[in-house]
C-alpha cells in the first residue's frame, strides 16, 4: 500500500520504526531548505530504510547515536551500492530530530586540556571579552600562542613569570623561516599581543613584547594586482541575468567593482543594511566598524532585481543566498571568491588573480587615475591607516614619470 509523505513524496509502504512518526517533518524541513523533489524523495526513502533497520536492531528513538548511521550504511552497502550523499542525508535526519528536540544532543566527553591549552583558552577569552577583537583575529592568534607555550613548557604547568626574552627570540628565529612572510608577521603580532596580556595580568614584569624580533619586510614590496576596467566590463556583460544565479552574481560583482567591498562584507550583507530611501548601504568592515556608503543606482537596481526575481524564499536576513540546497547565507567570504573564480574561468578572462580583492584594487587604481587623492581613496576603501592607501602610488605611472631622473649620457 502506497504512503504519501508530506503531500509530495510517495513511498511503496508506510515507514516503520522509531523514526516513522518524524519522517514527514523531515521531508517538510528539506522542502523549506530548497531541496528539489527528487532529492527529498531520496532522503526520505533512506530515512525510512534507516528507521526500519533501527527497529530490527531494537534501537529506540532515545538511544540513537551518531554511530548508528555509519553502521547502517555498512550494512546497506552489502546489498545496495553506496551513493556519495547517503552519509550526509542521514546526518540531516539526525540534525532535524535534534532541532525539534526529539533527540537530545549527543554528549561529547571533554578532552582534558593541557596547561598550555588552558592558558591559551584564557587568552582567547580575554581577546573576545576585554579587547572585543574580531573572531578572525582570535582564530589567527590562538594557534601561534598555543604552539609557543607548548614549545616552552611542554606538558608542565605554565608559569609565565619564567618566560624570558631569550625564549621569545629563539622561538621566533626557529619558526619564522618556515612561514610565509605574512604568516611570520602574524606570528610576531600574536606574540606581542600575548606578552602584553601576560604583563597586564601581572604574571610578567618585564616588557617582553619589546623583545619580539621584527620580521624583515620591505615597505610596499608589490604592486597591487588589479583587474582591468575592460575585463570588468567583459565579466559583467558575460553574466546571464535571466537566471536567478546570474542576477545574484551580477549584483555581487557590481558591489565589488563599484564600491570596492571586501568579499566578507558582501557575503555577510543583510537586508536591513540597505536603506533604499536614503540610497545607502551600511557595511560592516574590519573590527566590526560600520560605515554608510552611497548606493549607486546601477548597483541598487541589480540588487533589487535579484531580491525580486532571483532570491529564494528564506527566513535568512542575508541579501545573498546559496543557489542550491540547503538554501542559506554563505558561510564565509570564500564563497564570494569561488563565485568570482568560476565566472572568470567561464568567461576565459585572464585576470591578475582569481580572487575578489582585485576589484578593490581596480577601484582604487581607477580613482587615482581620474584625479582622486589618496585621502579620498582611503575614505572610500575605509582604510584605518593612511599608510595602507599609499601602496596605490605605485600604480600611478604618470605621476611617477615626473620623478624619474634623466639617464646619464642621454636616452638610448
Short mmCIF file of C-alpha atoms in Angstrom, two decimals:
data_model
loop_
_atom_site.label_atom_id
_atom_site.label_comp_id
_atom_site.label_asym_id
_atom_site.label_seq_id
_atom_site.Cartn_x
_atom_site.Cartn_y
_atom_site.Cartn_z
CA UNK A 1 0.00 0.00 0.00
CA UNK A 2 1.41 3.35 -1.03
CA UNK A 3 2.12 6.01 1.56
CA UNK A 4 2.27 9.76 0.87
CA UNK A 5 4.76 11.73 2.96
CA UNK A 6 4.24 15.47 3.44
CA UNK A 7 1.82 15.63 0.47
CA UNK A 8 4.63 15.19 -2.06
CA UNK A 9 6.78 12.07 -1.51
CA UNK A 10 5.24 8.69 -2.29
CA UNK A 11 6.66 5.54 -0.71
CA UNK A 12 5.64 1.99 -1.54
CA UNK A 13 4.74 1.38 2.10
CA UNK A 14 4.36 3.29 5.34
CA UNK A 15 7.58 3.87 7.31
CA UNK A 16 8.21 1.71 10.35
CA UNK A 17 10.47 2.02 13.32
CA UNK A 18 11.47 4.77 15.76
CA UNK A 19 11.72 7.48 13.07
CA UNK A 20 8.40 6.73 11.37
CA UNK A 21 6.43 9.47 13.12
CA UNK A 22 9.04 12.10 12.26
CA UNK A 23 9.80 11.40 8.61
CA UNK A 24 7.04 13.75 7.48
CA UNK A 25 8.58 16.60 9.46
CA UNK A 26 11.95 15.71 7.97
CA UNK A 27 10.52 15.98 4.45
CA UNK A 28 8.97 19.37 5.28
CA UNK A 29 12.32 20.55 6.62
CA UNK A 30 14.07 19.58 3.39
CA UNK A 31 11.41 21.35 1.34
CA UNK A 32 11.85 24.52 3.41
CA UNK A 33 15.59 24.42 2.73
CA UNK A 34 15.01 24.41 -1.00
CA UNK A 35 15.76 20.78 -1.85
CA UNK A 36 14.36 19.51 -5.14
CA UNK A 37 11.60 16.89 -5.06
CA UNK A 38 13.94 14.15 -6.32
CA UNK A 39 16.44 14.91 -3.55
CA UNK A 40 13.69 14.96 -0.93
CA UNK A 41 12.46 11.58 -2.15
CA UNK A 42 15.96 10.06 -1.89
CA UNK A 43 16.46 11.50 1.60
CA UNK A 44 13.06 10.30 2.81
CA UNK A 45 13.48 6.82 1.34
CA UNK A 46 16.88 6.46 3.00
CA UNK A 47 15.47 7.72 6.32
CA UNK A 48 12.63 5.18 6.11
CA UNK A 49 15.06 2.34 5.43
CA UNK A 50 17.27 3.52 8.29
CA UNK A 51 14.26 3.57 10.62
CA UNK A 52 13.30 0.04 9.60
CA UNK A 53 16.88 -1.14 10.30
CA UNK A 54 16.81 0.52 13.73
CA UNK A 55 13.59 -1.31 14.53
CA UNK A 56 15.12 -4.64 13.58
CA UNK A 57 18.12 -3.86 15.79
CA UNK A 58 15.85 -2.95 18.68
CA UNK A 59 17.16 0.63 18.92
CA UNK A 60 14.65 3.03 20.46
CA UNK A 61 14.44 6.70 19.50
CA UNK A 62 16.15 7.86 22.67
CA UNK A 63 19.10 5.54 22.12
CA UNK A 64 20.04 6.52 18.57
CA UNK A 65 23.63 7.75 18.44
CA UNK A 66 25.82 9.30 15.77
CA UNK A 67 27.42 5.86 15.28
CA UNK A 68 24.21 4.23 14.04
CA UNK A 69 24.11 5.91 10.58
CA UNK A 70 27.61 4.62 9.78
CA UNK A 71 26.67 1.13 10.97
CA UNK A 72 23.54 1.16 8.84
CA UNK A 73 25.41 2.33 5.74
CA UNK A 74 27.92 -0.51 6.13
CA UNK A 75 25.00 -2.94 6.38
CA UNK A 76 23.27 -1.36 3.38
CA UNK A 77 26.46 -1.49 1.27
CA UNK A 78 26.25 -5.29 1.23
CA UNK A 79 23.09 -5.11 -0.87
CA UNK A 80 22.97 -1.64 -2.44
CA UNK A 81 25.76 0.39 -3.96
CA UNK A 82 26.51 3.29 -1.66
CA UNK A 83 25.77 6.77 -3.04
CA UNK A 84 28.01 9.73 -2.26
CA UNK A 85 25.27 11.65 -0.46
CA UNK A 86 23.98 8.87 1.81
CA UNK A 87 26.07 9.80 4.85
CA UNK A 88 25.10 13.47 4.54
CA UNK A 89 21.42 12.53 4.19
CA UNK A 90 21.44 10.57 7.44
CA UNK A 91 23.29 13.42 9.17
CA UNK A 92 20.42 15.66 8.07
CA UNK A 93 17.96 13.22 9.66
CA UNK A 94 19.78 13.29 12.99
CA UNK A 95 20.16 17.08 12.89
CA UNK A 96 16.46 17.51 12.14
CA UNK A 97 15.46 15.34 15.09
CA UNK A 98 17.78 17.24 17.40
CA UNK A 99 16.50 20.63 16.23
CA UNK A 100 12.96 19.52 17.04
CA UNK A 101 14.02 18.27 20.47
CA UNK A 102 13.09 14.68 19.64
CA UNK A 103 16.68 13.57 20.18
CA UNK A 104 18.97 15.05 22.77
CA UNK A 105 22.28 16.47 21.65
CA UNK A 106 24.94 13.83 22.00
CA UNK A 107 27.21 14.39 24.93
CA UNK A 108 30.83 14.61 23.94
CA UNK A 109 33.29 13.77 26.64
CA UNK A 110 35.55 16.75 27.06
CA UNK A 111 39.21 16.04 26.47
CA UNK A 112 41.43 17.13 29.29
CA UNK A 113 43.24 20.27 28.24
CA UNK A 114 46.97 20.64 28.63
CA UNK A 115 48.29 23.53 30.75
CA UNK A 116 49.33 25.34 27.56
CA UNK A 117 45.83 24.92 26.10
CA UNK A 118 44.17 26.21 29.27
CA UNK A 119 46.38 29.29 29.25
CA UNK A 120 45.67 29.84 25.56
CA UNK A 121 41.95 29.46 26.19
CA UNK A 122 42.04 32.17 28.86
CA UNK A 123 43.96 34.44 26.49
CA UNK A 124 41.39 33.88 23.73
CA UNK A 125 38.59 34.73 26.17
CA UNK A 126 40.41 37.96 27.04
CA UNK A 127 40.69 38.90 23.35
CA UNK A 128 36.97 38.34 22.83
CA UNK A 129 35.62 39.90 26.02
CA UNK A 130 38.09 42.60 27.07
CA UNK A 131 39.51 43.57 23.69
CA UNK A 132 36.41 42.84 21.58
CA UNK A 133 38.60 41.64 18.73
CA UNK A 134 37.10 40.13 15.61
CA UNK A 135 36.65 36.38 15.59
CA UNK A 136 39.08 36.07 12.67
CA UNK A 137 41.82 37.77 14.69
CA UNK A 138 41.31 35.44 17.65
CA UNK A 139 41.30 32.39 15.38
CA UNK A 140 44.56 33.54 13.78
CA UNK A 141 46.36 34.34 17.04
CA UNK A 142 45.42 31.30 19.13
CA UNK A 143 47.39 28.58 17.26
CA UNK A 144 50.59 30.63 17.46
CA UNK A 145 50.26 31.15 21.21
CA UNK A 146 49.36 27.51 21.83
CA UNK A 147 52.44 26.48 19.88
CA UNK A 148 54.68 28.93 21.74
CA UNK A 149 53.52 27.80 25.18
CA UNK A 150 53.70 24.12 24.27
CA UNK A 151 57.22 24.62 22.92
CA UNK A 152 58.34 26.39 26.10
CA UNK A 153 56.55 24.42 28.82
CA UNK A 154 55.63 21.14 27.05
CA UNK A 155 53.19 19.46 29.50
CA UNK A 156 54.40 21.27 32.60
CA UNK A 157 52.41 23.91 34.43
CA UNK A 158 52.55 27.22 32.56
CA UNK A 159 54.36 29.79 34.67
CA UNK A 160 54.54 32.94 32.60
CA UNK A 161 56.86 34.52 35.16
CA UNK A 162 59.56 32.13 33.91
CA UNK A 163 59.44 33.49 30.37
CA UNK A 164 62.50 35.38 29.20
CA UNK A 165 63.48 37.46 26.20
CA UNK A 166 65.68 34.58 25.03
CA UNK A 167 62.65 32.25 24.95
CA UNK A 168 60.79 34.69 22.74
CA UNK A 169 63.68 35.44 20.38
CA UNK A 170 64.69 31.80 19.94
CA UNK A 171 61.12 30.74 19.19
CA UNK A 172 60.68 33.39 16.50
CA UNK A 173 64.07 32.55 14.99
CA UNK A 174 63.07 28.90 14.70
CA UNK A 175 59.54 29.42 13.43
CA UNK A 176 59.69 32.48 11.17
CA UNK A 177 61.91 30.95 8.43
CA UNK A 178 59.36 28.15 7.98
CA UNK A 179 56.46 30.54 7.40
CA UNK A 180 55.29 32.72 4.56
CA UNK A 181 56.13 36.39 5.18
CA UNK A 182 52.55 37.30 6.09
CA UNK A 183 52.26 34.36 8.47
CA UNK A 184 55.59 35.24 10.07
CA UNK A 185 54.39 38.80 10.68
CA UNK A 186 51.16 37.40 12.12
CA UNK A 187 53.21 35.21 14.46
CA UNK A 188 55.11 38.20 15.84
CA UNK A 189 51.90 40.23 16.20
CA UNK A 190 50.28 37.38 18.14
CA UNK A 191 53.29 37.05 20.44
CA UNK A 192 53.36 40.78 21.19
CA UNK A 193 49.66 40.70 21.96
CA UNK A 194 50.03 37.70 24.28
CA UNK A 195 53.03 39.10 26.12
CA UNK A 196 51.17 42.37 26.73
CA UNK A 197 48.30 40.28 28.08
CA UNK A 198 50.70 38.44 30.40
CA UNK A 199 52.06 41.75 31.68
CA UNK A 200 48.52 43.09 32.12
CA UNK A 201 47.76 40.09 34.34
CA UNK A 202 50.86 40.82 36.40
CA UNK A 203 52.48 37.49 35.60
CA UNK A 204 55.29 39.13 33.65
CA UNK A 205 57.06 42.21 34.98
CA UNK A 206 59.34 42.97 32.02
CA UNK A 207 58.12 44.30 28.70
CA UNK A 208 58.79 41.09 26.78
CA UNK A 209 56.66 42.32 23.89
CA UNK A 210 59.52 44.65 23.02
CA UNK A 211 61.80 41.62 22.70
CA UNK A 212 59.80 40.08 19.85
CA UNK A 213 62.00 40.35 16.74
CA UNK A 214 60.77 42.32 13.77
CA UNK A 215 60.31 40.26 10.62
CA UNK A 216 62.33 41.81 7.82
CA UNK A 217 59.98 43.23 5.22
CA UNK A 218 60.32 45.90 2.56
CA UNK A 219 57.63 48.54 2.70
CA UNK A 220 55.08 48.03 -0.09
CA UNK A 221 57.13 45.39 -1.95
CA UNK A 222 54.48 44.51 -4.51
CA UNK A 223 52.27 46.37 -6.94
CA UNK A 224 48.53 45.88 -6.30
CA UNK A 225 47.18 43.36 -8.78
CA UNK A 226 44.05 44.95 -10.17
CA UNK A 227 41.68 43.59 -12.77
CA UNK A 228 41.43 45.87 -15.80
CA UNK A 229 38.42 48.08 -16.45
CA UNK A 230 37.81 46.36 -19.80
CA UNK A 231 37.92 42.98 -18.08
CA UNK A 232 35.35 44.12 -15.52
CA UNK A 233 33.04 45.23 -18.33
CA UNK A 234 33.59 41.94 -20.15
CA UNK A 235 32.80 39.98 -17.00
CA UNK A 236 29.61 41.92 -16.28
CA UNK A 237 28.45 41.56 -19.89
CA UNK A 238 29.03 37.80 -19.80
CA UNK A 239 26.76 37.17 -16.81
CA UNK A 240 23.38 35.81 -17.86
CA UNK A 241 20.86 37.90 -15.93
CA UNK A 242 17.79 35.92 -16.91
CA UNK A 243 18.61 33.30 -14.29
CA UNK A 244 18.43 33.65 -10.51
CA UNK A 245 22.10 32.75 -10.11
CA UNK A 246 23.07 35.21 -12.82
CA UNK A 247 21.18 38.06 -11.13
CA UNK A 248 22.86 37.24 -7.84
CA UNK A 249 26.36 37.06 -9.30
CA UNK A 250 25.85 40.25 -11.32
CA UNK A 251 24.90 42.17 -8.17
CA UNK A 252 27.87 40.69 -6.29
CA UNK A 253 30.36 41.73 -8.99
CA UNK A 254 28.91 45.25 -9.06
CA UNK A 255 29.30 45.60 -5.28
CA UNK A 256 32.92 44.52 -5.57
CA UNK A 257 33.70 46.68 -8.59
CA UNK A 258 31.74 49.87 -7.86
CA UNK A 259 32.03 50.08 -4.08
CA UNK A 260 35.27 48.16 -3.54
CA UNK A 261 33.74 45.97 -0.85
CA UNK A 262 35.70 43.12 0.63
CA UNK A 263 34.49 39.58 -0.04
CA UNK A 264 33.36 39.11 3.56
CA UNK A 265 31.43 42.38 3.51
CA UNK A 266 29.46 41.17 0.50
CA UNK A 267 28.92 37.66 1.88
CA UNK A 268 27.53 38.91 5.21
CA UNK A 269 25.49 41.84 3.87
CA UNK A 270 21.98 41.77 5.33
CA UNK A 271 18.63 43.06 4.09
CA UNK A 272 18.45 45.61 6.91
CA UNK A 273 21.81 47.06 5.85
CA UNK A 274 20.27 48.66 2.76
CA UNK A 275 18.43 51.96 3.22
CA UNK A 276 16.56 52.17 -0.08
CA UNK A 277 15.02 55.56 0.61
CA UNK A 278 18.33 57.16 1.50
CA UNK A 279 20.21 55.34 -1.24
CA UNK A 280 22.79 54.00 1.20
CA UNK A 281 24.24 50.68 2.26
CA UNK A 282 25.68 50.08 5.72
CA UNK A 283 28.84 48.00 5.54
CA UNK A 284 30.36 46.15 8.48
CA UNK A 285 34.10 46.38 7.93
CA UNK A 286 37.15 45.25 9.84
CA UNK A 287 36.79 45.29 13.60
CA UNK A 288 33.01 45.37 13.27
CA UNK A 289 33.05 49.06 12.37
CA UNK A 290 30.02 50.16 10.34
CA UNK A 291 30.20 52.69 7.53
CA UNK A 292 27.35 54.09 5.44
CA UNK A 293 28.25 54.19 1.75
CA UNK A 294 26.24 55.68 -1.11
CA UNK A 295 24.48 53.01 -3.15
CA UNK A 296 24.95 53.74 -6.87
CA UNK A 297 21.79 53.43 -8.94
CA UNK A 298 23.30 50.69 -11.09
CA UNK A 299 24.18 48.61 -8.04
CA UNK A 300 20.84 49.24 -6.34
CA UNK A 301 18.91 48.13 -9.42
CA UNK A 302 20.96 44.94 -9.67
CA UNK A 303 20.35 44.06 -6.01
CA UNK A 304 16.63 44.86 -6.34
CA UNK A 305 16.36 42.66 -9.44
CA UNK A 306 17.88 39.76 -7.53
CA UNK A 307 15.68 40.28 -4.47
CA UNK A 308 12.51 40.45 -6.57
CA UNK A 309 13.18 37.86 -9.22
CA UNK A 310 16.03 35.65 -8.08
CA UNK A 311 16.45 35.31 -4.33
CA UNK A 312 14.90 32.08 -2.98
CA UNK A 313 12.33 32.31 -0.21
CA UNK A 314 14.13 32.03 3.09
CA UNK A 315 13.98 33.16 6.70
CA UNK A 316 17.63 34.25 6.41
CA UNK A 317 18.25 38.01 6.55
CA UNK A 318 21.30 37.75 4.33
CA UNK A 319 20.99 39.53 0.99
CA UNK A 320 22.78 36.84 -0.99
CA UNK A 321 21.91 33.17 -0.57
CA UNK A 322 23.19 29.89 -1.90
CA UNK A 323 21.56 28.88 -5.16
CA UNK A 324 21.46 25.20 -4.19
CA UNK A 325 20.03 23.43 -1.18
CA UNK A 326 20.36 23.95 1.65
CA UNK A 327 19.22 27.50 0.92
CA UNK A 328 21.01 29.78 3.37
CA UNK A 329 23.52 32.59 3.55
CA UNK A 330 27.15 31.99 2.68
CA UNK A 331 29.21 30.50 5.49
CA UNK A 332 32.29 32.59 4.74
CA UNK A 333 33.87 35.06 2.34
CA UNK A 334 35.38 32.12 0.47
CA UNK A 335 32.05 31.67 -1.31
CA UNK A 336 32.42 35.08 -2.96
CA UNK A 337 35.93 34.19 -4.11
CA UNK A 338 34.59 30.93 -5.51
CA UNK A 339 31.89 32.77 -7.48
CA UNK A 340 34.45 35.15 -8.97
CA UNK A 341 36.85 32.34 -9.83
CA UNK A 342 34.07 30.39 -11.56
CA UNK A 343 32.90 33.42 -13.53
CA UNK A 344 36.41 34.36 -14.68
CA UNK A 345 37.15 30.81 -15.79
CA UNK A 346 33.83 30.51 -17.57
CA UNK A 347 34.41 33.75 -19.46
CA UNK A 348 38.05 33.00 -20.19
CA UNK A 349 39.30 36.26 -18.69
CA UNK A 350 43.00 36.19 -17.82
CA UNK A 351 42.80 38.38 -14.72
CA UNK A 352 45.82 39.06 -12.47
CA UNK A 353 44.31 36.80 -9.80
CA UNK A 354 41.22 34.66 -9.41
CA UNK A 355 40.04 36.31 -6.19
CA UNK A 356 37.61 39.07 -5.30
CA UNK A 357 40.13 41.55 -3.85
CA UNK A 358 41.41 42.56 -7.28
CA UNK A 359 38.18 44.54 -7.82
CA UNK A 360 39.01 46.62 -4.76
CA UNK A 361 42.46 47.33 -6.17
CA UNK A 362 40.89 48.17 -9.53
CA UNK A 363 38.56 50.74 -7.99
CA UNK A 364 41.43 52.47 -6.19
CA UNK A 365 43.56 52.46 -9.34
CA UNK A 366 40.78 53.98 -11.44
CA UNK A 367 40.05 56.65 -8.83
CA UNK A 368 43.73 57.60 -8.71
CA UNK A 369 43.96 57.88 -12.49
CA UNK A 370 40.90 60.12 -12.54
CA UNK A 371 42.45 62.56 -10.10
CA UNK A 372 41.23 61.35 -6.71
CA UNK A 373 43.54 61.99 -3.78
CA UNK A 374 44.91 59.23 -1.58
CA UNK A 375 42.78 60.57 1.27
CA UNK A 376 39.63 60.21 -0.84
CA UNK A 377 40.59 56.69 -1.88
CA UNK A 378 41.30 55.72 1.71
CA UNK A 379 37.90 57.06 2.74
CA UNK A 380 36.07 55.04 0.08
CA UNK A 381 38.01 51.87 0.86
CA UNK A 382 37.68 52.55 4.61
CA UNK A 383 41.38 52.14 5.35
CA UNK A 384 42.13 52.67 9.01
CA UNK A 385 45.67 53.85 8.30
CA UNK A 386 46.75 56.29 5.56
CA UNK A 387 49.85 54.10 5.11
CA UNK A 388 47.64 51.36 3.67
CA UNK A 389 46.48 53.63 0.85
CA UNK A 390 49.96 54.77 -0.16
CA UNK A 391 50.60 51.48 -1.94
CA UNK A 392 48.46 52.78 -4.81
CA UNK A 393 51.04 55.45 -5.61
CA UNK A 394 52.98 52.64 -7.30
CA UNK A 395 50.32 52.26 -9.99
CA UNK A 396 50.15 55.98 -10.86
CA UNK A 397 52.73 55.73 -13.65
CA UNK A 398 52.02 59.23 -14.96
CA UNK A 399 52.93 60.80 -11.64
CA UNK A 400 55.93 58.52 -11.20
CA UNK A 401 57.38 59.63 -14.56
CA UNK A 402 57.81 63.15 -13.21
CA UNK A 403 60.10 61.76 -10.50
CA UNK A 404 62.36 59.86 -12.89
CA UNK A 405 65.85 61.31 -13.32
CA UNK A 406 67.40 61.66 -16.79
CA UNK A 407 69.59 58.74 -17.81
CA UNK A 408 73.29 59.73 -17.67
CA UNK A 409 74.57 60.50 -21.17
CA UNK A 410 71.09 60.83 -22.64
CA UNK A 411 68.41 58.35 -23.59
CA UNK A 412 69.33 55.34 -25.68
#
